[in-house]
mmCIF file of C-alpha atoms and ligand atoms in Angstrom:
data_model
loop_
_atom_site.group_PDB
_atom_site.id
_atom_site.type_symbol
_atom_site.label_atom_id
_atom_site.label_comp_id
_atom_site.label_asym_id
_atom_site.label_seq_id
_atom_site.Cartn_x
_atom_site.Cartn_y
_atom_site.Cartn_z
ATOM 1 C CA UNK A 139 5.663 -24.024 12.131
ATOM 2 C CA UNK A 140 2.553 -21.842 12.230
ATOM 3 C CA UNK A 141 -0.863 -22.164 10.598
ATOM 4 C CA UNK A 142 -1.437 -19.019 8.536
ATOM 5 C CA UNK A 143 -4.472 -17.766 6.624
ATOM 6 C CA UNK A 144 -3.933 -15.339 3.755
ATOM 7 C CA UNK A 145 -7.109 -13.444 2.943
ATOM 8 C CA UNK A 146 -6.823 -12.205 -0.642
ATOM 9 C CA UNK A 147 -5.114 -14.045 -3.480
ATOM 10 C CA UNK A 148 -3.998 -11.253 -5.775
ATOM 11 C CA UNK A 149 -0.351 -10.630 -6.554
ATOM 12 C CA UNK A 150 0.686 -9.662 -3.019
ATOM 13 C CA UNK A 151 -1.360 -12.289 -1.190
ATOM 14 C CA UNK A 152 0.010 -14.989 -3.486
ATOM 15 C CA UNK A 153 3.629 -13.790 -3.154
ATOM 16 C CA UNK A 154 3.315 -13.718 0.652
ATOM 17 C CA UNK A 155 1.714 -17.180 0.664
ATOM 18 C CA UNK A 156 4.688 -18.560 -1.282
ATOM 19 C CA UNK A 157 7.146 -16.770 1.024
ATOM 20 C CA UNK A 158 5.478 -18.036 4.211
ATOM 21 C CA UNK A 159 5.144 -21.580 2.860
ATOM 22 C CA UNK A 160 8.845 -21.409 1.975
ATOM 23 C CA UNK A 161 9.522 -20.511 5.631
ATOM 24 C CA UNK A 162 7.916 -23.830 6.587
ATOM 25 C CA UNK A 163 4.449 -22.597 7.611
ATOM 26 C CA UNK A 164 1.132 -24.235 6.691
ATOM 27 C CA UNK A 165 -0.715 -21.717 4.532
ATOM 28 C CA UNK A 166 -4.325 -21.426 3.415
ATOM 29 C CA UNK A 167 -4.872 -18.872 0.657
ATOM 30 C CA UNK A 168 -8.384 -17.467 0.295
ATOM 31 C CA UNK A 169 -10.056 -15.501 -2.457
ATOM 32 C CA UNK A 170 -13.642 -14.335 -2.913
ATOM 33 C CA UNK A 171 -13.251 -15.104 -6.607
ATOM 34 C CA UNK A 172 -14.006 -18.727 -7.508
ATOM 35 C CA UNK A 173 -12.172 -18.609 -10.854
ATOM 36 C CA UNK A 174 -9.028 -17.367 -9.125
ATOM 37 C CA UNK A 175 -9.013 -20.299 -6.696
ATOM 38 C CA UNK A 176 -9.704 -22.752 -9.555
ATOM 39 C CA UNK A 177 -6.693 -21.311 -11.386
ATOM 40 C CA UNK A 178 -4.464 -21.614 -8.327
ATOM 41 C CA UNK A 179 -5.580 -25.198 -7.705
ATOM 42 C CA UNK A 180 -5.183 -26.340 -11.304
ATOM 43 C CA UNK A 181 -2.041 -24.525 -12.374
ATOM 44 C CA UNK A 182 -0.421 -24.095 -8.933
ATOM 45 C CA UNK A 183 0.462 -20.625 -10.174
ATOM 46 C CA UNK A 184 -1.309 -17.241 -10.391
ATOM 47 C CA UNK A 185 -0.574 -16.987 -14.086
ATOM 48 C CA UNK A 186 -2.260 -13.606 -14.603
ATOM 49 C CA UNK A 187 -0.964 -11.755 -11.507
ATOM 50 C CA UNK A 188 2.259 -13.502 -10.542
ATOM 51 C CA UNK A 189 3.417 -15.531 -13.536
ATOM 52 C CA UNK A 190 6.343 -17.898 -13.084
ATOM 53 C CA UNK A 191 5.937 -18.287 -9.311
ATOM 54 C CA UNK A 192 4.907 -21.838 -8.401
ATOM 55 C CA UNK A 193 2.781 -22.543 -5.347
ATOM 56 C CA UNK A 194 4.271 -25.267 -3.125
ATOM 57 C CA UNK A 195 1.938 -28.172 -2.308
ATOM 58 C CA UNK A 196 1.724 -26.952 1.298
ATOM 59 C CA UNK A 197 -0.458 -24.019 0.180
ATOM 60 C CA UNK A 198 -4.157 -24.847 0.239
ATOM 61 C CA UNK A 199 -6.223 -22.516 -1.964
ATOM 62 C CA UNK A 200 -9.849 -22.049 -0.932
ATOM 63 C CA UNK A 201 -12.964 -19.878 -1.276
ATOM 64 C CA UNK A 202 -14.097 -21.015 2.184
ATOM 65 C CA UNK A 203 -13.321 -18.125 4.543
ATOM 66 C CA UNK A 204 -14.067 -20.160 7.667
ATOM 67 C CA UNK A 205 -11.599 -22.841 6.582
ATOM 68 C CA UNK A 206 -8.958 -20.263 5.647
ATOM 69 C CA UNK A 207 -9.174 -18.739 9.131
ATOM 70 C CA UNK A 208 -9.612 -21.939 11.177
ATOM 71 C CA UNK A 209 -6.773 -22.663 13.630
ATOM 72 C CA UNK A 210 -4.646 -19.900 12.116
ATOM 73 C CA UNK A 211 -2.428 -18.046 14.559
ATOM 74 C CA UNK A 212 -1.774 -15.391 11.917
ATOM 75 C CA UNK A 213 -4.171 -13.899 9.352
ATOM 76 C CA UNK A 214 -2.746 -11.757 6.570
ATOM 77 C CA UNK A 215 -5.315 -9.393 5.072
ATOM 78 C CA UNK A 216 -4.161 -8.882 1.475
ATOM 79 C CA UNK A 217 -7.139 -7.561 -0.489
ATOM 80 C CA UNK A 218 -6.931 -4.110 -2.133
ATOM 81 C CA UNK A 219 -7.786 -1.336 0.336
ATOM 82 C CA UNK A 220 -11.209 -0.667 -1.202
ATOM 83 C CA UNK A 221 -12.278 -4.214 -0.200
ATOM 84 C CA UNK A 222 -10.743 -4.229 3.289
ATOM 85 C CA UNK A 223 -13.838 -3.112 5.208
ATOM 86 C CA UNK A 224 -16.238 -5.605 3.635
ATOM 87 C CA UNK A 225 -13.672 -8.420 3.924
ATOM 88 C CA UNK A 226 -12.933 -7.679 7.600
ATOM 89 C CA UNK A 227 -16.700 -7.606 8.205
ATOM 90 C CA UNK A 228 -17.021 -11.107 6.715
ATOM 91 C CA UNK A 229 -14.089 -12.304 8.841
ATOM 92 C CA UNK A 230 -15.741 -11.241 12.095
ATOM 93 C CA UNK A 231 -17.924 -14.374 12.247
ATOM 94 C CA UNK A 232 -14.853 -16.652 12.394
ATOM 95 C CA UNK A 233 -12.319 -14.405 14.108
ATOM 96 C CA UNK A 234 -10.783 -15.540 17.416
ATOM 97 C CA UNK A 235 -9.292 -12.771 19.594
ATOM 98 C CA UNK A 236 -6.016 -14.714 19.952
ATOM 99 C CA UNK A 237 -5.412 -14.476 16.184
ATOM 100 C CA UNK A 238 -2.970 -11.809 14.998
ATOM 101 C CA UNK A 239 -4.129 -9.947 11.895
ATOM 102 C CA UNK A 240 -1.508 -8.421 9.606
ATOM 103 C CA UNK A 241 -2.802 -5.779 7.224
ATOM 104 C CA UNK A 242 -0.793 -5.355 4.021
ATOM 105 C CA UNK A 243 -3.260 -3.144 2.102
ATOM 106 C CA UNK A 244 -2.289 0.476 1.478
ATOM 107 C CA UNK A 245 -4.999 3.095 1.515
ATOM 108 C CA UNK A 246 -7.150 5.590 3.378
ATOM 109 C CA UNK A 247 -10.927 5.225 3.312
ATOM 110 C CA UNK A 248 -12.400 8.187 1.488
ATOM 111 C CA UNK A 249 -15.514 8.774 3.612
ATOM 112 C CA UNK A 250 -14.222 7.985 7.091
ATOM 113 C CA UNK A 251 -10.580 9.027 6.443
ATOM 114 C CA UNK A 252 -9.586 5.938 8.429
ATOM 115 C CA UNK A 253 -6.479 3.875 7.797
ATOM 116 C CA UNK A 254 -6.763 0.122 7.210
ATOM 117 C CA UNK A 255 -5.682 -1.070 10.679
ATOM 118 C CA UNK A 256 -8.352 1.137 12.284
ATOM 119 C CA UNK A 257 -10.999 -0.148 9.864
ATOM 120 C CA UNK A 258 -10.077 -3.777 10.563
ATOM 121 C CA UNK A 259 -10.149 -3.224 14.333
ATOM 122 C CA UNK A 260 -13.531 -1.530 14.009
ATOM 123 C CA UNK A 261 -15.017 -4.352 11.924
ATOM 124 C CA UNK A 262 -13.560 -7.158 14.067
ATOM 125 C CA UNK A 263 -14.571 -5.379 17.255
ATOM 126 C CA UNK A 264 -10.983 -5.226 18.538
ATOM 127 C CA UNK A 265 -8.290 -7.854 18.214
ATOM 128 C CA UNK A 266 -4.579 -7.671 17.539
ATOM 129 C CA UNK A 267 -4.052 -5.899 14.239
ATOM 130 C CA UNK A 268 -0.667 -4.899 12.860
ATOM 131 C CA UNK A 269 0.698 -3.689 9.532
ATOM 132 C CA UNK A 270 3.409 -4.962 7.186
ATOM 133 C CA UNK A 271 4.625 -2.446 4.620
ATOM 134 C CA UNK A 272 7.645 -1.182 2.736
ATOM 135 C CA UNK A 273 9.290 -1.183 -0.695
ATOM 136 C CA UNK A 274 8.191 -4.671 -1.755
ATOM 137 C CA UNK A 275 6.798 -5.416 -5.194
ATOM 138 C CA UNK A 276 5.198 -8.860 -5.327
ATOM 139 C CA UNK A 277 6.935 -9.664 -8.623
ATOM 140 C CA UNK A 278 10.360 -9.283 -6.966
ATOM 141 C CA UNK A 279 9.430 -11.022 -3.706
ATOM 142 C CA UNK A 280 8.084 -13.879 -5.862
ATOM 143 C CA UNK A 281 11.527 -14.136 -7.498
ATOM 144 C CA UNK A 282 13.188 -14.137 -4.058
ATOM 145 C CA UNK A 283 15.045 -10.880 -4.732
ATOM 146 C CA UNK A 284 16.377 -9.254 -1.535
ATOM 147 C CA UNK A 285 13.651 -7.114 0.031
ATOM 148 C CA UNK A 286 13.293 -5.145 3.266
ATOM 149 C CA UNK A 287 10.026 -4.327 4.978
ATOM 150 C CA UNK A 288 8.650 -3.154 8.341
ATOM 151 C CA UNK A 289 6.077 -4.667 10.685
ATOM 152 C CA UNK A 290 4.281 -2.104 12.840
ATOM 153 C CA UNK A 291 2.494 -3.301 15.976
ATOM 154 C CA UNK A 292 1.290 -1.978 19.305
ATOM 155 C CA UNK A 293 3.669 -4.129 21.326
ATOM 156 C CA UNK A 294 7.275 -5.147 20.729
ATOM 157 C CA UNK A 295 6.341 -8.752 21.502
ATOM 158 C CA UNK A 296 3.740 -8.955 18.716
ATOM 159 C CA UNK A 297 6.018 -7.142 16.251
ATOM 160 C CA UNK A 298 8.918 -9.509 16.960
ATOM 161 C CA UNK A 299 6.673 -12.554 16.652
ATOM 162 C CA UNK A 300 5.411 -11.453 13.227
ATOM 163 C CA UNK A 301 8.985 -10.531 12.239
ATOM 164 C CA UNK A 302 10.146 -14.073 13.019
ATOM 165 C CA UNK A 303 7.337 -15.666 10.971
ATOM 166 C CA UNK A 304 8.071 -13.661 7.806
ATOM 167 C CA UNK A 305 11.828 -13.197 7.921
ATOM 168 C CA UNK A 306 14.256 -15.251 5.843
ATOM 169 C CA UNK A 307 17.570 -14.823 4.017
ATOM 170 C CA UNK A 308 16.061 -12.670 1.248
ATOM 171 C CA UNK A 309 13.207 -11.027 3.162
ATOM 172 C CA UNK A 310 14.422 -8.823 5.995
ATOM 173 C CA UNK A 311 11.766 -7.533 8.385
ATOM 174 C CA UNK A 312 12.282 -4.601 10.758
ATOM 175 C CA UNK A 313 9.924 -3.747 13.625
ATOM 176 C CA UNK A 314 8.315 -0.432 14.566
ATOM 177 C CA UNK A 315 5.705 0.866 17.019
ATOM 178 C CA UNK A 316 4.552 3.612 14.587
ATOM 179 C CA UNK A 317 1.553 1.952 12.919
ATOM 180 C CA UNK A 318 0.038 5.283 11.822
ATOM 181 C CA UNK A 319 3.257 6.525 10.191
ATOM 182 C CA UNK A 320 3.677 3.234 8.328
ATOM 183 C CA UNK A 321 0.101 3.305 7.053
ATOM 184 C CA UNK A 322 0.198 6.956 5.985
ATOM 185 C CA UNK A 323 3.528 6.549 4.183
ATOM 186 C CA UNK A 324 2.247 3.477 2.325
ATOM 187 C CA UNK A 325 -1.007 5.138 1.266
ATOM 188 C CA UNK A 326 0.114 8.644 0.363
ATOM 189 C CA UNK A 327 3.107 7.537 -1.722
ATOM 190 C CA UNK A 328 0.638 6.148 -4.269
ATOM 191 C CA UNK A 329 -0.619 9.684 -4.970
ATOM 192 C CA UNK A 330 2.907 10.965 -5.552
ATOM 193 C CA UNK A 331 3.546 7.917 -7.778
ATOM 194 C CA UNK A 332 0.637 9.007 -9.974
ATOM 195 C CA UNK A 333 2.364 12.399 -10.334
ATOM 196 C CA UNK A 334 5.721 10.739 -11.087
ATOM 197 C CA UNK A 335 4.029 8.633 -13.777
ATOM 198 C CA UNK A 336 2.407 11.732 -15.291
ATOM 199 C CA UNK A 337 5.845 13.363 -15.510
ATOM 200 C CA UNK A 338 7.181 10.236 -17.240
ATOM 201 C CA UNK A 339 4.232 10.246 -19.614
ATOM 202 C CA UNK A 340 4.981 13.837 -20.565
ATOM 203 C CA UNK A 341 8.562 12.827 -21.353
ATOM 204 C CA UNK A 342 10.102 14.716 -18.448
ATOM 205 C CA UNK A 343 13.427 13.551 -17.034
ATOM 206 C CA UNK A 344 15.224 12.457 -13.904
ATOM 207 C CA UNK A 345 15.356 16.005 -12.491
ATOM 208 C CA UNK A 346 11.572 16.162 -12.397
ATOM 209 C CA UNK A 347 11.328 12.684 -10.870
ATOM 210 C CA UNK A 348 13.824 13.565 -8.132
ATOM 211 C CA UNK A 349 11.911 16.785 -7.422
ATOM 212 C CA UNK A 350 8.593 14.938 -7.105
ATOM 213 C CA UNK A 351 10.060 12.287 -4.812
ATOM 214 C CA UNK A 352 11.800 14.824 -2.565
ATOM 215 C CA UNK A 353 9.042 17.407 -2.386
ATOM 216 C CA UNK A 354 6.569 14.509 -2.225
ATOM 217 C CA UNK A 355 8.068 13.137 0.980
ATOM 218 C CA UNK A 356 7.944 16.672 2.430
ATOM 219 C CA UNK A 357 4.238 16.757 1.720
ATOM 220 C CA UNK A 358 3.579 13.274 3.077
ATOM 221 C CA UNK A 359 5.664 14.135 6.145
ATOM 222 C CA UNK A 360 3.849 17.404 6.825
ATOM 223 C CA UNK A 361 0.485 15.680 6.842
ATOM 224 C CA UNK A 362 1.633 12.549 8.666
ATOM 225 C CA UNK A 363 3.334 14.545 11.439
ATOM 226 C CA UNK A 364 0.249 16.717 11.876
ATOM 227 C CA UNK A 365 -1.739 13.504 12.335
ATOM 228 C CA UNK A 366 0.643 12.136 14.964
ATOM 229 C CA UNK A 367 3.059 9.953 12.976
ATOM 230 C CA UNK A 368 6.785 9.887 13.808
ATOM 231 C CA UNK A 369 9.322 11.721 11.637
ATOM 232 C CA UNK A 370 11.697 8.712 11.691
ATOM 233 C CA UNK A 371 9.101 6.573 9.919
ATOM 234 C CA UNK A 372 8.890 9.021 7.011
ATOM 235 C CA UNK A 373 12.677 8.792 6.616
ATOM 236 C CA UNK A 374 12.517 5.007 6.680
ATOM 237 C CA UNK A 375 11.553 2.068 4.488
ATOM 238 C CA UNK A 376 7.819 2.732 4.649
ATOM 239 C CA UNK A 377 8.252 6.469 3.926
ATOM 240 C CA UNK A 378 10.962 7.525 1.530
ATOM 241 C CA UNK A 379 11.818 3.859 0.746
ATOM 242 C CA UNK A 380 8.373 2.944 -0.517
ATOM 243 C CA UNK A 381 8.032 6.309 -2.278
ATOM 244 C CA UNK A 382 11.248 5.769 -4.245
ATOM 245 C CA UNK A 383 10.275 2.277 -5.383
ATOM 246 C CA UNK A 384 6.746 3.285 -6.371
ATOM 247 C CA UNK A 385 7.838 6.364 -8.318
ATOM 248 C CA UNK A 386 10.614 4.534 -10.167
ATOM 249 C CA UNK A 387 9.445 0.960 -10.663
ATOM 250 C CA UNK A 388 8.030 -0.651 -13.798
ATOM 251 C CA UNK A 389 5.843 -2.749 -11.488
ATOM 252 C CA UNK A 390 3.957 0.219 -9.989
ATOM 253 C CA UNK A 391 0.355 0.364 -11.187
ATOM 254 C CA UNK A 392 -0.029 3.904 -9.802
ATOM 255 C CA UNK A 393 2.980 5.127 -11.778
ATOM 256 C CA UNK A 394 1.666 3.302 -14.843
ATOM 257 C CA UNK A 395 -1.779 4.915 -14.551
ATOM 258 C CA UNK A 396 -0.110 8.308 -14.136
ATOM 259 C CA UNK A 397 2.038 7.681 -17.204
ATOM 260 C CA UNK A 398 -1.016 6.961 -19.335
ATOM 261 C CA UNK A 399 -2.650 10.187 -18.119
ATOM 262 C CA UNK A 400 0.572 12.076 -18.909
ATOM 263 C CA UNK A 401 0.440 10.610 -22.409
ATOM 264 C CA UNK A 402 -3.023 12.081 -22.930
ATOM 265 C CA UNK A 403 -5.451 9.384 -21.728
ATOM 266 C CA UNK A 404 -8.314 10.421 -19.465
ATOM 267 C CA UNK A 405 -8.132 9.100 -15.871
ATOM 268 C CA UNK A 406 -10.968 6.635 -16.656
ATOM 269 C CA UNK A 407 -9.174 5.335 -19.757
ATOM 270 C CA UNK A 408 -5.973 4.952 -17.717
ATOM 271 C CA UNK A 409 -7.751 2.929 -14.973
ATOM 272 C CA UNK A 410 -9.319 0.660 -17.593
ATOM 273 C CA UNK A 411 -5.965 0.034 -19.225
ATOM 274 C CA UNK A 412 -4.174 -0.778 -15.954
ATOM 275 C CA UNK A 413 -6.959 -3.312 -15.155
ATOM 276 C CA UNK A 414 -6.185 -3.359 -11.438
ATOM 277 C CA UNK A 415 -7.289 -1.173 -8.553
ATOM 278 C CA UNK A 416 -5.244 2.050 -8.682
ATOM 279 C CA UNK A 417 -5.303 2.861 -4.980
ATOM 280 C CA UNK A 418 -3.676 6.300 -5.329
ATOM 281 C CA UNK A 419 -6.856 7.568 -6.966
ATOM 282 C CA UNK A 420 -8.853 6.892 -3.791
ATOM 283 C CA UNK A 421 -6.064 8.022 -1.479
ATOM 284 C CA UNK A 422 -5.762 11.321 -3.404
ATOM 285 C CA UNK A 423 -9.314 12.300 -2.473
ATOM 286 C CA UNK A 424 -8.820 11.218 1.132
ATOM 287 C CA UNK A 425 -5.486 13.048 1.381
ATOM 288 C CA UNK A 426 -6.981 16.320 0.169
ATOM 289 C CA UNK A 427 -9.712 16.025 2.810
ATOM 290 C CA UNK A 428 -7.084 15.256 5.467
ATOM 291 C CA UNK A 429 -5.031 18.267 4.332
ATOM 292 C CA UNK A 430 -8.088 20.473 4.869
ATOM 293 C CA UNK A 431 -8.858 18.882 8.227
ATOM 294 C CA UNK A 432 -5.304 19.274 9.554
ATOM 295 C CA UNK A 433 -4.653 22.605 7.751
ATOM 296 C CA UNK A 434 -1.641 21.245 5.871
ATOM 297 C CA UNK A 435 -0.574 22.468 2.447
ATOM 298 C CA UNK A 436 -0.340 19.604 -0.102
ATOM 299 C CA UNK A 437 0.469 21.238 -3.449
ATOM 300 C CA UNK A 438 1.378 18.071 -5.413
ATOM 301 C CA UNK A 439 -1.437 15.937 -3.997
ATOM 302 C CA UNK A 440 -4.000 18.703 -4.578
ATOM 303 C CA UNK A 441 -2.942 19.003 -8.240
ATOM 304 C CA UNK A 442 -3.115 15.224 -8.743
ATOM 305 C CA UNK A 443 -6.626 15.306 -7.328
ATOM 306 C CA UNK A 444 -7.642 18.109 -9.678
ATOM 307 C CA UNK A 445 -6.180 16.255 -12.669
ATOM 308 C CA UNK A 446 -8.129 13.129 -11.679
ATOM 309 C CA UNK A 447 -11.450 14.697 -10.766
ATOM 310 C CA UNK A 448 -11.598 18.266 -12.065
ATOM 311 C CA UNK A 449 -10.069 17.912 -15.541
ATOM 312 C CA UNK A 450 -7.013 20.058 -14.773
ATOM 313 C CA UNK A 451 -4.608 19.447 -17.692
ATOM 314 C CA UNK A 452 -1.363 17.810 -16.531
ATOM 315 C CA UNK A 453 0.862 20.446 -18.170
ATOM 316 C CA UNK A 454 -1.057 23.217 -16.457
ATOM 317 C CA UNK A 455 -0.631 21.472 -13.102
ATOM 318 C CA UNK A 456 3.143 21.295 -13.599
ATOM 319 C CA UNK A 457 3.201 24.969 -14.594
ATOM 320 C CA UNK A 458 1.213 25.864 -11.455
ATOM 321 C CA UNK A 459 3.617 23.910 -9.246
ATOM 322 C CA UNK A 460 6.697 25.549 -10.803
ATOM 323 C CA UNK A 461 5.177 29.042 -10.585
ATOM 324 C CA UNK A 462 4.126 28.923 -6.934
ATOM 325 C CA UNK A 463 5.314 31.738 -4.692
ATOM 326 C CA UNK A 464 9.058 31.738 -3.921
ATOM 327 C CA UNK A 465 9.916 29.683 -0.854
ATOM 328 C CA UNK A 466 12.788 28.554 1.328
ATOM 329 C CA UNK A 467 13.370 24.771 1.271
ATOM 330 C CA UNK A 468 13.041 24.337 5.054
ATOM 331 C CA UNK A 469 11.042 26.962 6.938
ATOM 332 C CA UNK A 470 12.566 25.973 10.278
ATOM 333 C CA UNK A 471 16.258 26.500 9.370
ATOM 334 C CA UNK A 472 17.764 29.659 10.834
ATOM 335 C CA UNK A 473 19.827 32.187 8.871
ATOM 336 C CA UNK A 474 23.129 33.598 10.215
ATOM 337 C CA UNK A 475 21.960 37.125 9.539
HETATM 338 N N1 NAD B 99 1.285 -6.094 -5.451
HETATM 339 C C1 NAD B 99 2.255 -5.679 -4.673
HETATM 340 O O1 NAD B 99 3.423 -5.719 -5.051
HETATM 341 C C2 NAD B 99 1.962 -5.151 -3.298
HETATM 342 C C3 NAD B 99 3.010 -4.959 -2.412
HETATM 343 C C4 NAD B 99 2.740 -4.445 -1.132
HETATM 344 C C5 NAD B 99 1.436 -4.136 -0.792
HETATM 345 N N2 NAD B 99 0.438 -4.343 -1.680
HETATM 346 C C6 NAD B 99 -0.916 -4.006 -1.258
HETATM 347 O O2 NAD B 99 -1.624 -5.230 -1.100
HETATM 348 C C7 NAD B 99 -2.999 -5.042 -1.427
HETATM 349 C C8 NAD B 99 -3.402 -6.067 -2.460
HETATM 350 O O3 NAD B 99 -2.649 -5.775 -3.625
HETATM 351 P P1 NAD B 99 -2.492 -6.795 -4.826
HETATM 352 O O4 NAD B 99 -1.394 -6.277 -5.672
HETATM 353 O O5 NAD B 99 -2.401 -8.190 -4.336
HETATM 354 O O6 NAD B 99 -3.867 -6.550 -5.570
HETATM 355 P P2 NAD B 99 -4.475 -7.365 -6.762
HETATM 356 O O7 NAD B 99 -5.188 -6.406 -7.625
HETATM 357 O O8 NAD B 99 -3.447 -8.245 -7.380
HETATM 358 O O9 NAD B 99 -5.481 -8.279 -5.953
HETATM 359 C C9 NAD B 99 -6.800 -8.284 -6.168
HETATM 360 C C10 NAD B 99 -7.345 -9.450 -5.377
HETATM 361 O O10 NAD B 99 -8.261 -8.990 -4.423
HETATM 362 C C11 NAD B 99 -9.234 -9.963 -4.234
HETATM 363 N N3 NAD B 99 -10.559 -9.383 -4.479
HETATM 364 C C12 NAD B 99 -11.059 -8.867 -5.613
HETATM 365 N N4 NAD B 99 -12.321 -8.448 -5.420
HETATM 366 C C13 NAD B 99 -12.613 -8.685 -4.139
HETATM 367 C C14 NAD B 99 -13.751 -8.450 -3.331
HETATM 368 N N5 NAD B 99 -14.862 -7.886 -3.806
HETATM 369 N N6 NAD B 99 -13.675 -8.802 -2.028
HETATM 370 C C15 NAD B 99 -12.580 -9.350 -1.517
HETATM 371 N N7 NAD B 99 -11.459 -9.612 -2.244
HETATM 372 C C16 NAD B 99 -11.499 -9.282 -3.538
HETATM 373 C C17 NAD B 99 -8.958 -11.072 -5.207
HETATM 374 O O11 NAD B 99 -8.226 -12.083 -4.564
HETATM 375 C C18 NAD B 99 -8.095 -10.395 -6.243
HETATM 376 O O12 NAD B 99 -7.212 -11.230 -6.921
HETATM 377 C C19 NAD B 99 -3.117 -3.599 -1.943
HETATM 378 O O13 NAD B 99 -3.612 -2.777 -0.932
HETATM 379 C C20 NAD B 99 -1.688 -3.205 -2.271
HETATM 380 O O14 NAD B 99 -1.433 -1.830 -2.102
HETATM 381 C C21 NAD B 99 0.663 -4.846 -2.928
#
């Protein structure tokens, strides 16, 4: 049994707390929001974000960050990506170098273009930071539906240790050394999910969705490989796997925001209606900057960015994508003659 601190009590933090408590670990679940902790203590359920999933008595909910981190061998950082830097900064005062930090947030910081693991390491001044990511909606993990996911770490030993803490009969964890590939796949898929939602909102069909997913993973792959990620990761659970689930699922807030935009709402109206952080909006800006930096063409991501920030009408963006210059599907394949 391990002592585990979960930092962030939204839908994913709560689902992971329940999973880890179910594996027999002692869990402290922290939130910066007092009313959220009151709710968890009183109802033993996150009724607004994860309704129907009861918190076992072994989970201690708290707003005391020092208590949440005390004696924990594992710390799971589960706040939305926009809050990761400030949260990691607050954690520094109580962080012990022997503690393993698992980042589960998906995003790229707009100004620094850094991924979450790098930000956490920077704020903690080092430490052992890994990432857990993959096609894993909290709502389904909360219902104990079979789910697969990947832990990325610098050493096999750390990855296998984290794997053993999380894994159970309905939650299968693979290991990987490609932290960067995992983080880029998890962040950039949210931008493509916005596009998939826009297509749904316009009433387009499965052909369009399949095109966005397939050409989307090409785009993500081009950028990720230029940045040093491994091709295998893009073909795996945290690449194509997470992209498929986010573009297709009713649980995806990025797809939902995109759908509202496709139906004619402005991006601001769509964000208000979703009422949760739509991380793809931030990652879209960062991805465009990364595309420029690494000289990689990102036609779908660039259009999403223009729809969000430059008032490009969605229909015009689709028209532009369909009318691009003729191309071969894979530039590197050789012709017989
Ligand atoms: N929800 C999922 O199914 C899921 C699955 C995998 C990964 N993730 C990732 O996990 C991260 C968290 O997602 P979520 O769905 O739990 O988000 P959420 O919107 O449900 O969680 C928001 C939570 O963040 C915390 N918070 C709010 N303001 C804060 C602040 N100023 N400082 C610190 N913490 C604050 C609060 O606990 C709040 O409940 C995201 O990066 C997301 O991409 C989510």
